[in-house]
Coordinates of C-alpha atoms in Angstrom, one line a residue:
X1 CA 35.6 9.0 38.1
X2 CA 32.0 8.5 38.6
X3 CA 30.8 5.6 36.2
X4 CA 27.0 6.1 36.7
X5 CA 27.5 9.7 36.0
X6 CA 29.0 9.1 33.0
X7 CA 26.7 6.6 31.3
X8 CA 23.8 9.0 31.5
X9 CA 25.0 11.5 28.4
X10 CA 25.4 8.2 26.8
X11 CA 21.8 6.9 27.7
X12 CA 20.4 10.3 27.4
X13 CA 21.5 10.4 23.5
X14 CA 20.2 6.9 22.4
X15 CA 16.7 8.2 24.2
X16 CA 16.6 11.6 21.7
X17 CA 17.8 9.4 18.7
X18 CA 15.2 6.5 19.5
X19 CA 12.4 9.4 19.9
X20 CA 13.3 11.3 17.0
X21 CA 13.3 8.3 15.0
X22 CA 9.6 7.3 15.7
X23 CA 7.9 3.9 15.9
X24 CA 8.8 2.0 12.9
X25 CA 6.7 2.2 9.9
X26 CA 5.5 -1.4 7.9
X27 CA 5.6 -1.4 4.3
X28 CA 3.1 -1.4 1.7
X29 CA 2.0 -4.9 0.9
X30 CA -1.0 -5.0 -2.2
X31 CA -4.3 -7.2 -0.6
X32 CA -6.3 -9.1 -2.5
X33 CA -9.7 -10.8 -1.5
X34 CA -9.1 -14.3 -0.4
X35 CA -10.9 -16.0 -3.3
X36 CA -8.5 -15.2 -5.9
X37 CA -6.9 -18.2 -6.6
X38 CA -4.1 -17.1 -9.0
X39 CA -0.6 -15.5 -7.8
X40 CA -0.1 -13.1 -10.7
X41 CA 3.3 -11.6 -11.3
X42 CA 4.6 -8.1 -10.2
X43 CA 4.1 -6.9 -13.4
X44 CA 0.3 -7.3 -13.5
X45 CA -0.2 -5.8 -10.6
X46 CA 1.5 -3.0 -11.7
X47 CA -0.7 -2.6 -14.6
X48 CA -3.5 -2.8 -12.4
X49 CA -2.5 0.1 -10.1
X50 CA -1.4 1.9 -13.5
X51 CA -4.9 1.5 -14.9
X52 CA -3.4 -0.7 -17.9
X53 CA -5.5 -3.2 -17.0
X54 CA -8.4 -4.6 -15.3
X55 CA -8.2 -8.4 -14.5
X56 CA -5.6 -10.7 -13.0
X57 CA -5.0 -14.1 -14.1
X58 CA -8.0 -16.6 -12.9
X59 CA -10.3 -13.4 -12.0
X60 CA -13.1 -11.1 -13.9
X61 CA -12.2 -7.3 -14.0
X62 CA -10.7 -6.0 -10.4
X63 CA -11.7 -3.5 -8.4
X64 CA -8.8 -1.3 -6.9
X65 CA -9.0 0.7 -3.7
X66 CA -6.3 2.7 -2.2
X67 CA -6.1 5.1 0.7
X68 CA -7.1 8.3 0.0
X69 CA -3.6 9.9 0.6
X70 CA -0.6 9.2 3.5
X71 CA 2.7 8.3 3.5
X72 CA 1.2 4.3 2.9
X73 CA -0.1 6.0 -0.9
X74 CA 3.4 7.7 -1.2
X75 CA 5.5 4.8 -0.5
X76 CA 3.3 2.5 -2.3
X77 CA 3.5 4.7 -5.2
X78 CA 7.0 5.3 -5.1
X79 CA 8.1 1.5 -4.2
X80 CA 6.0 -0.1 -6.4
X81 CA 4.6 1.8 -9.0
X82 CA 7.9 3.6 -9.8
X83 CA 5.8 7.1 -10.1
X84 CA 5.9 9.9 -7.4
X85 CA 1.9 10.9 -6.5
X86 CA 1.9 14.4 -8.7
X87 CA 2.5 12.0 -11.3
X88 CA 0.3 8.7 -10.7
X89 CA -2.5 11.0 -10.3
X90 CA -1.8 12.5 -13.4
X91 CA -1.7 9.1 -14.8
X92 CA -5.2 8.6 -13.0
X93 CA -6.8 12.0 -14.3
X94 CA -5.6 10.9 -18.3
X95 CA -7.5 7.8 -17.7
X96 CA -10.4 8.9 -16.6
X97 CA -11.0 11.8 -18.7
X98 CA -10.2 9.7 -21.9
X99 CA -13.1 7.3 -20.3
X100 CA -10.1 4.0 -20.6
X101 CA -10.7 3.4 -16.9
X102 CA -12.3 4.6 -13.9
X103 CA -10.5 5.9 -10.9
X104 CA -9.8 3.7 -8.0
X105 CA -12.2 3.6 -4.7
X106 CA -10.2 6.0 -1.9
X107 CA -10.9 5.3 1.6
X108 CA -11.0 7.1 4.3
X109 CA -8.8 4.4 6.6
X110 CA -7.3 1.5 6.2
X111 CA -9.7 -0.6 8.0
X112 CA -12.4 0.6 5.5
X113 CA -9.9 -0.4 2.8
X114 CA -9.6 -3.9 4.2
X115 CA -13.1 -4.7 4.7
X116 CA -13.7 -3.6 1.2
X117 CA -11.2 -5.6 -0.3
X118 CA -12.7 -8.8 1.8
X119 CA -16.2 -8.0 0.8
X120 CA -15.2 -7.6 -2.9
X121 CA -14.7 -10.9 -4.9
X122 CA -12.0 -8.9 -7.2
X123 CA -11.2 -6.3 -4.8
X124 CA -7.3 -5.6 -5.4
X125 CA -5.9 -2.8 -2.5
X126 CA -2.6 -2.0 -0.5
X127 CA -2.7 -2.0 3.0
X128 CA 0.0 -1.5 5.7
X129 CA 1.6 -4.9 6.8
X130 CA 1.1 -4.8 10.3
X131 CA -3.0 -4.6 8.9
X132 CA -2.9 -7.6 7.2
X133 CA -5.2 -10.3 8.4
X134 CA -6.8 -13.9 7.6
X135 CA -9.8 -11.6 6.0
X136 CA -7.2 -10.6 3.2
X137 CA -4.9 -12.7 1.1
X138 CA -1.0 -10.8 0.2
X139 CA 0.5 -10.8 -3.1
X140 CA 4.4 -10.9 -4.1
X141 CA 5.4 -8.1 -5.2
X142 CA 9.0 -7.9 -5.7

């Protein structure tokens, strides 16, 4: 029996099953501007993204920018939130229409997203992980 001939439906199969898996995706990690100096808990920062409230421990009112929509928004949402989208911006639309908070800044790109945040003293965002850099500062959130 021919061994190299052999091996190749093997190699052949671990190709189409590392292709149809796709480059592996980072997760969701929320960005804060550097000069925040508090580590609030995963709790707050829920109530943040759920417009239940607007500062953070050792900061005036934040600012909260996510990506306009994507899989990052959907995981983020999902993971961390504990709300699909259909009903985060349904959550969102209550808000705003009641005037109790107004709507978070959408970006276009992540990199807009991660300038913002590092240009806004109480800019509060999610980024990919593989995006993070010294311009923003990561919270714990689990």
């Amino acid at each position: 029996m021919n061994t190299q001939s052999s091996k190749f439906p093997q190699c052949s199969a671990l190709l189409l099953i590392a292709l149809a898996t796709g480059p592996s995706q980072a997760e969701p990690v929320v960005v804060v501007n550097p000069a925040l100096a508090s580590k609030p808990s995963t709790d707050e920062i829920k109530a943040v993204f759920l417009g239940q409230a607007t500062t953070l421990p050792g900061s005036g009112a934040v600012q909260v920018g996510l990506p306009k929509e994507g899989k990052l928004r959907e995981d983020f949402v999902i993971a961390y939130v504990g709300k699909n989208e259909k009903q985060y911006k349904a959550i969102w639309t209550q808000l705003i229409f009641t005037g109790r908070a107004q709507a978070p800044k959408q970006f276009e790109s992540e990199d807009e997203l991660k300038k913002w945040v590092a240009s806004t003293p109480n800019g509060v965002g999610i980024l990919d992980s593989s995006k993070v850099d010294a311009s923003v500062k990561v919270l714990p959130t689990k």
